[in-house]
mmCIF file of C-alpha atoms in Angstrom:
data_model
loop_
_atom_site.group_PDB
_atom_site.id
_atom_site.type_symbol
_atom_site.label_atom_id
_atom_site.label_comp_id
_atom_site.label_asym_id
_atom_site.label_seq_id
_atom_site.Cartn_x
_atom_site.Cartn_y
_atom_site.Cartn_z
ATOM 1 C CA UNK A 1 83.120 -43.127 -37.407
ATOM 2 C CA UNK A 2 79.523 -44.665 -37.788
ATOM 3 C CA UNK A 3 76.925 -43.922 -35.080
ATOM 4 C CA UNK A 4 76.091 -45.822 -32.739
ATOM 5 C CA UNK A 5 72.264 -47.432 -31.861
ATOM 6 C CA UNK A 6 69.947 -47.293 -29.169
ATOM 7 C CA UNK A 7 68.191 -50.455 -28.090
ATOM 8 C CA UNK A 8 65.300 -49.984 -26.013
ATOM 9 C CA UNK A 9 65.295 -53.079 -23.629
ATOM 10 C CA UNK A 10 62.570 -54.975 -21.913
ATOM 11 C CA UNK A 11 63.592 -55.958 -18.422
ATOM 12 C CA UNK A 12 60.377 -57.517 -17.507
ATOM 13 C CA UNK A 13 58.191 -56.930 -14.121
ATOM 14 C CA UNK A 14 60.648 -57.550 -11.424
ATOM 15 C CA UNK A 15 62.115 -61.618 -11.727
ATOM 16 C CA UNK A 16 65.633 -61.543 -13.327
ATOM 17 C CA UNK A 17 64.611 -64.893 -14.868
ATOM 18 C CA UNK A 18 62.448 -63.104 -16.754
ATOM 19 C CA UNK A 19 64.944 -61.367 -18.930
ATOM 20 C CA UNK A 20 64.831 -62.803 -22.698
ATOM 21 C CA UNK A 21 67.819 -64.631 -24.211
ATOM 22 C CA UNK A 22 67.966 -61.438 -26.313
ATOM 23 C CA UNK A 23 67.633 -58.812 -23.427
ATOM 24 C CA UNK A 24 70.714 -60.302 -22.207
ATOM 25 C CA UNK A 25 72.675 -60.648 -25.461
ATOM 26 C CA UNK A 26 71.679 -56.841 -26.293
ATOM 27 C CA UNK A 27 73.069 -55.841 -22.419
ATOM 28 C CA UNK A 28 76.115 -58.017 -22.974
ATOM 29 C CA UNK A 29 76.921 -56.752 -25.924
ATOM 30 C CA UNK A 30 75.816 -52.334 -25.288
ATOM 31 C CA UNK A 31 79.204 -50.287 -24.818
ATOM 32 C CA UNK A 32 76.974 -48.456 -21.812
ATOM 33 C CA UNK A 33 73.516 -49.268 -19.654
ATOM 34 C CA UNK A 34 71.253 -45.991 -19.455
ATOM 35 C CA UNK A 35 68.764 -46.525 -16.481
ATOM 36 C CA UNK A 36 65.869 -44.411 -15.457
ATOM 37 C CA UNK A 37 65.565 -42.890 -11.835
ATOM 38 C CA UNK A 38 62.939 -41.550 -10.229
ATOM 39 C CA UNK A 39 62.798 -38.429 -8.373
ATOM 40 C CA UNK A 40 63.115 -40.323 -5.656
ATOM 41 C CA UNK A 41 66.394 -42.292 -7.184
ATOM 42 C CA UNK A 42 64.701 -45.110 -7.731
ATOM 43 C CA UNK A 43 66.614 -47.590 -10.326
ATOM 44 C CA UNK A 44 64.021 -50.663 -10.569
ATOM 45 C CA UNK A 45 65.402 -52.076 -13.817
ATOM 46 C CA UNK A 46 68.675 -51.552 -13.210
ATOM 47 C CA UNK A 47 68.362 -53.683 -10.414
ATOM 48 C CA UNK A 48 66.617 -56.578 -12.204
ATOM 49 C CA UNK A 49 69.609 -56.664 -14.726
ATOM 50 C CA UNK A 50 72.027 -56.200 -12.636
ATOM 51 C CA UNK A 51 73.703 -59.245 -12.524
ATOM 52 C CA UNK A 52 73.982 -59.163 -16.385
ATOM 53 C CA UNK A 53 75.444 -55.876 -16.618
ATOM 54 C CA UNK A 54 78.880 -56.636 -14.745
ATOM 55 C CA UNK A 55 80.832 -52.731 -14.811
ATOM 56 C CA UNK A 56 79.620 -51.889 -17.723
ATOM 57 C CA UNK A 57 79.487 -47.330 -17.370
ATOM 58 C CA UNK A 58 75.835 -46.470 -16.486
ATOM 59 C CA UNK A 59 73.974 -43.228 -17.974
ATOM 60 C CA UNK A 60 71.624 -42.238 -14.993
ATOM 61 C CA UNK A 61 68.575 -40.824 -16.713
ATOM 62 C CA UNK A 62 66.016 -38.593 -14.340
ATOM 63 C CA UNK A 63 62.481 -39.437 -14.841
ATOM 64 C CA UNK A 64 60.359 -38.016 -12.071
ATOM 65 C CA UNK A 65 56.838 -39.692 -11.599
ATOM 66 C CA UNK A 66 55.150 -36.917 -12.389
ATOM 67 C CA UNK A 67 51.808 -35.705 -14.710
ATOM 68 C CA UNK A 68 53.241 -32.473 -15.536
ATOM 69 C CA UNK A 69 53.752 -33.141 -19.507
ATOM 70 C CA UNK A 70 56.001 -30.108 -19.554
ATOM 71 C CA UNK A 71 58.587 -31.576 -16.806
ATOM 72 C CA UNK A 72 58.449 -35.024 -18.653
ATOM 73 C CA UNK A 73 59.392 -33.976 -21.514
ATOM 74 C CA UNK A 74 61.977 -31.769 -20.514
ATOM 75 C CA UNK A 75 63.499 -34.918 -19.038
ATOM 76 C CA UNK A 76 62.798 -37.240 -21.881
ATOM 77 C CA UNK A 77 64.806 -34.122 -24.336
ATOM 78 C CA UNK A 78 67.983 -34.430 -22.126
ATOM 79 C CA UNK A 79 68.184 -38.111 -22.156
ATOM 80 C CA UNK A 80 67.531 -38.368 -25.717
ATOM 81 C CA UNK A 81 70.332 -35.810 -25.775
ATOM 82 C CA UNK A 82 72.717 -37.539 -23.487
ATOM 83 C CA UNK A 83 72.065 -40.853 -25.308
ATOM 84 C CA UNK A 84 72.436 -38.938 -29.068
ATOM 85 C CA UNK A 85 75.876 -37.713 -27.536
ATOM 86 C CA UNK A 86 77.101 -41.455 -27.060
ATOM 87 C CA UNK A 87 75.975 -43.137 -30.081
ATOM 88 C CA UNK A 88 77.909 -39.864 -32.373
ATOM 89 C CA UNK A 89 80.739 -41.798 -30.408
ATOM 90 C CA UNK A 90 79.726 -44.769 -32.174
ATOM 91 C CA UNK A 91 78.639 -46.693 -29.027
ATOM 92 C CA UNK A 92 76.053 -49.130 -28.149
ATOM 93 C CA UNK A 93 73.205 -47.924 -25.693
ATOM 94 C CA UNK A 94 70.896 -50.203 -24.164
ATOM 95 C CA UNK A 95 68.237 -48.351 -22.317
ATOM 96 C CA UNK A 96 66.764 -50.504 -19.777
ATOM 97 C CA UNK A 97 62.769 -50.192 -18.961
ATOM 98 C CA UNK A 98 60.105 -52.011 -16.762
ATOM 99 C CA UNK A 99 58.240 -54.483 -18.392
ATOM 100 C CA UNK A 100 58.054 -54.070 -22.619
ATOM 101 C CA UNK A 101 59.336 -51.663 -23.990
ATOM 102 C CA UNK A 102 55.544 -50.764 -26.062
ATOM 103 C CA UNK A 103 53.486 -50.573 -23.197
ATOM 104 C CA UNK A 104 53.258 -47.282 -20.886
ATOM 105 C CA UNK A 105 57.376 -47.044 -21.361
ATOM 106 C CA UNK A 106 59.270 -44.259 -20.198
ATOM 107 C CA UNK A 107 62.005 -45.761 -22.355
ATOM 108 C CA UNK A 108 59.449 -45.109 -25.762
ATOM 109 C CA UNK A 109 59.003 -41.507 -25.611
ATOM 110 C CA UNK A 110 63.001 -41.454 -24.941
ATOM 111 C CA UNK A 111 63.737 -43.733 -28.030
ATOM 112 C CA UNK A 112 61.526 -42.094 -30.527
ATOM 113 C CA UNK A 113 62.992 -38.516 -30.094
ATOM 114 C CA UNK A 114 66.434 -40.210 -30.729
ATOM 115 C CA UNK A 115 64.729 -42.174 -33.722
ATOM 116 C CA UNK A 116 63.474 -38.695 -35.064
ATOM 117 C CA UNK A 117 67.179 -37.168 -35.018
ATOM 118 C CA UNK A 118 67.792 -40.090 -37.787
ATOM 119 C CA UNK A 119 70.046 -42.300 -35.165
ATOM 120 C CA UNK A 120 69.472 -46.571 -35.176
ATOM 121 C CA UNK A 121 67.431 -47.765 -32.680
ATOM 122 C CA UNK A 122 65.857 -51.097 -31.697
ATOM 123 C CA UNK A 123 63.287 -52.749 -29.385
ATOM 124 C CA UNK A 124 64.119 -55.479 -27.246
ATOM 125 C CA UNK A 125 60.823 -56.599 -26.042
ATOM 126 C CA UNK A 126 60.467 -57.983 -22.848
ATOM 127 C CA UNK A 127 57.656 -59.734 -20.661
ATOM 128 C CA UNK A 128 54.338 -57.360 -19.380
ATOM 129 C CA UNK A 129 53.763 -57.069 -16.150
ATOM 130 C CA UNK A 130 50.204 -58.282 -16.493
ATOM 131 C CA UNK A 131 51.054 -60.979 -18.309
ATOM 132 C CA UNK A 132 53.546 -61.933 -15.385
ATOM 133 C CA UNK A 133 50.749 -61.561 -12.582
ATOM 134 C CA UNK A 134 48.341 -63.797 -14.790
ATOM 135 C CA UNK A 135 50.890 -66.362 -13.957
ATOM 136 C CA UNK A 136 51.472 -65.403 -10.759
ATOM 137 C CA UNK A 137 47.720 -66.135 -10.168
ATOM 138 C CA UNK A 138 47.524 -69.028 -12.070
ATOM 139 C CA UNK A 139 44.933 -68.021 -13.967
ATOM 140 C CA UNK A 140 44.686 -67.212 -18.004
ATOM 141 C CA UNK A 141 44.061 -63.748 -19.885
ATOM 142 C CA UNK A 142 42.099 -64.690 -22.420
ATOM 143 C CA UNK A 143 40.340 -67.824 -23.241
ATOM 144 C CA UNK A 144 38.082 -68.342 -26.296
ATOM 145 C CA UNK A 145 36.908 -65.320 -28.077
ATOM 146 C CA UNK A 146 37.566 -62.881 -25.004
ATOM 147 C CA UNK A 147 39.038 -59.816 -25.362
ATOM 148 C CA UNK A 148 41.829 -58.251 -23.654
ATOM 149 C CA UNK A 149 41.702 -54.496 -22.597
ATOM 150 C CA UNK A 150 44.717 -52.566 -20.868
ATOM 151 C CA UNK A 151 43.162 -49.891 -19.010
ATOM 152 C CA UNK A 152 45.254 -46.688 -17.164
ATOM 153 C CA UNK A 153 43.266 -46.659 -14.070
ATOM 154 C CA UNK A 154 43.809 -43.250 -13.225
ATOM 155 C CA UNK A 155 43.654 -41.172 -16.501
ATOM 156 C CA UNK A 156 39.718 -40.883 -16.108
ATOM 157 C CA UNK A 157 36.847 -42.190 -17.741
ATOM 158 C CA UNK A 158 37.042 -46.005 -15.480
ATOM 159 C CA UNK A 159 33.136 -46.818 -15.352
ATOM 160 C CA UNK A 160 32.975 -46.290 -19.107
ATOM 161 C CA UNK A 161 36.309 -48.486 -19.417
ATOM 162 C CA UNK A 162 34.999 -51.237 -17.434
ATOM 163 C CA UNK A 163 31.767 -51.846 -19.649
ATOM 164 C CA UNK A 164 34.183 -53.055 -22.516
ATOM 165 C CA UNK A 165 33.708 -56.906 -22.239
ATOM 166 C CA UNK A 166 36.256 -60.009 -21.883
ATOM 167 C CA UNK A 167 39.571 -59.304 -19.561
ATOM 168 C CA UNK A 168 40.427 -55.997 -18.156
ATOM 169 C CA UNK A 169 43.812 -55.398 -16.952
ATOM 170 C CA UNK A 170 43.824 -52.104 -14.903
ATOM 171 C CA UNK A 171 47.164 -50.580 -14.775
ATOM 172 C CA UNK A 172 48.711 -47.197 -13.671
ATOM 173 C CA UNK A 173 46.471 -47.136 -10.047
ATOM 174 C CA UNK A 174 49.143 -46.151 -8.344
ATOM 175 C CA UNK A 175 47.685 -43.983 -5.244
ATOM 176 C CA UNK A 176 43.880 -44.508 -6.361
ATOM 177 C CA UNK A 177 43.795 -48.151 -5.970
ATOM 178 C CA UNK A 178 41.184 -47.741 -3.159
ATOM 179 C CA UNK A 179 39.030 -45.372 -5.703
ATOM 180 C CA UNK A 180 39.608 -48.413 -8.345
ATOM 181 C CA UNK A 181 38.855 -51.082 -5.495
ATOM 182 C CA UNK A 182 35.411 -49.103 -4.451
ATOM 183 C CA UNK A 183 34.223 -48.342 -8.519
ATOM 184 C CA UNK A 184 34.399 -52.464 -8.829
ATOM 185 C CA UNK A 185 32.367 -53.132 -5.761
ATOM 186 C CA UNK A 186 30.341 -50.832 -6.899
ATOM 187 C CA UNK A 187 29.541 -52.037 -10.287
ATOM 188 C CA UNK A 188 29.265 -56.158 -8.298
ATOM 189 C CA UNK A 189 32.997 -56.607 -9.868
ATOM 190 C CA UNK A 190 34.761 -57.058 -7.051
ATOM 191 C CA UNK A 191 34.233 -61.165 -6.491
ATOM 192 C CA UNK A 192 35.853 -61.371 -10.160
ATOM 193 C CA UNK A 193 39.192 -59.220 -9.514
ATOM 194 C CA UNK A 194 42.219 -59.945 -8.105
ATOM 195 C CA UNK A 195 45.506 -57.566 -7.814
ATOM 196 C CA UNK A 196 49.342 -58.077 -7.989
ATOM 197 C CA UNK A 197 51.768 -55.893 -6.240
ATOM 198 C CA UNK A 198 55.282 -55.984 -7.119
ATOM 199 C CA UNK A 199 55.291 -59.048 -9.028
ATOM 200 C CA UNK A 200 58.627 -60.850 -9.415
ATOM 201 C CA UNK A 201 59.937 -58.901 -6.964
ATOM 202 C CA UNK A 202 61.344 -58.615 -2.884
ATOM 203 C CA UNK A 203 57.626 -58.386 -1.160
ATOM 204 C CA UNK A 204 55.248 -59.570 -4.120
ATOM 205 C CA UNK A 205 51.802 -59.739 -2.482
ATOM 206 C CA UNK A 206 48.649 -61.181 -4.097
ATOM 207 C CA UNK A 207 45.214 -59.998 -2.823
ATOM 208 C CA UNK A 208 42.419 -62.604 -4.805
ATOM 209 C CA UNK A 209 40.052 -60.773 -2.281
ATOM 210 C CA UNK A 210 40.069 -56.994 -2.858
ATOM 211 C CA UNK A 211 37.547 -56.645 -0.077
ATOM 212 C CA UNK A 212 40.348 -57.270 2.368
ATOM 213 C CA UNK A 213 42.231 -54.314 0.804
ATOM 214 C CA UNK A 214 42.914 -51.805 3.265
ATOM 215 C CA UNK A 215 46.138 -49.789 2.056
ATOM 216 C CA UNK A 216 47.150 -48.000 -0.757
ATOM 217 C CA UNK A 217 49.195 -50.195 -2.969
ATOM 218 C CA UNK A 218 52.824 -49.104 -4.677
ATOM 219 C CA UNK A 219 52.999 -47.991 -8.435
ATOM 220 C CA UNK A 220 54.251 -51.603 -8.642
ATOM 221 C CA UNK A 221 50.470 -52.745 -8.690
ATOM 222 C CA UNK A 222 48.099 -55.163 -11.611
ATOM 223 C CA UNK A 223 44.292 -55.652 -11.076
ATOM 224 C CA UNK A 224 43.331 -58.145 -13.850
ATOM 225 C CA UNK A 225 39.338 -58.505 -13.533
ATOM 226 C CA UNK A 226 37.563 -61.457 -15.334
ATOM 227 C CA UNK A 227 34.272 -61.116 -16.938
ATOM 228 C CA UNK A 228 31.966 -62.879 -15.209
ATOM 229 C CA UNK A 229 34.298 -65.310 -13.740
ATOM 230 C CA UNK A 230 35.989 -65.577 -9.913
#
């Protein structure tokens, strides 16, 4: 029996309509859906595709949000191994992940160990989320020359981050969106940023003035700052 392959499927930011001809084709066609959880059980992308996965049988994959390297990737090894399991059946995975499949995926560090134990896999890109909340704001990335820089918010090192020039798209906030909102007033940034939360999705909110921003924002959450521009 030949082995199986693992796609590695973009589900974009949160809109269904988002999904790419392909996404759904790849979906359609997978023998089963594996979907990441959060600790919390939180199945964002398999809610996005729902409607385009019918009852297909779903692998529930644990993925805790979490910066303990050790506990990620203990959970990224028993995925890869549940997944490995199916495709020696000689079935079709698709592993369904926020956004693209290249950019801060869970879904990446999943498909490469399965890629390293010499099984198929593909990626099924899919739309970024900051490319969604450009549009969202109406406003573009890049124009011209600019550059584009995608920034973790949190890992450390933001002042030094923001001095690259063109577009920055902070990502990754999560809890220290105030910290992020405060280090931009700081620095006379603020009049130039505007943030997304949970774009594409129930209870999408757009702050264009990040003054007004008195909560912490979900992990759903884009701050795309312009250089120089409102």
């Amino acid at each position: 029996m030949s082995k199986g392959t693992l796609y590695g499927v973009g589900v974009g930011p949160g809109d269904p309509e988002f999904l790419t001809a392909k996404a759904i084709r790849v979906i359609g066609e997978s023998d089963v859906i594996a979907v990441p959880q959060s600790g919390a059980g939180e199945q964002t992308a398999l809610q996005i595709a729902a409607q385009y996965i019918g009852d297909k049988p779903l692998l529930h994959c644990d993925m805790p949000m979490t910066r303990d390297k050790a506990k990620r990737d203990a959970c990224h090894d028993r995925a890869a191994d549940d997944i490995c399991a199916l495709l020696d059946e000689g079935k079709k995975v698709a592993f369904l992940t926020l956004g693209d499949p290249t950019v801060y995926s869970t879904c990446w560090y999943v498909l490469r160990r399965v890629q390293a134990r010499g099984y198929a896999t593909e990626i099924v890109p899919g739309v970024p989320s900051f490319c969604a909340a450009a549009a969202a704001l109406g406003r573009a990335l890049c124009e011209d020359g600019e550059m584009l820089h995608i920034i973790p918010a949190s890992h450390g090192g933001l002042d030094e981050a923001l001095d690259l020039t063109g577009s920055r798209v902070l990502m990754k906030a999560g809890k220290s969106i105030l910290e992020v909102r405060d280090t931009l007033a700081a620095r006379g940034e603020l009049e130039h940023a505007a943030l997304v939360e949970r774009c594409g999705m129930e209870g999408e909110r757009i702050v264009t003035d990040l003054a007004e921003l008195d909560d912490p924002t979900g992990y759903f959450s884009i701050i795309l700052v312009k250089e120089g521009q409102a």
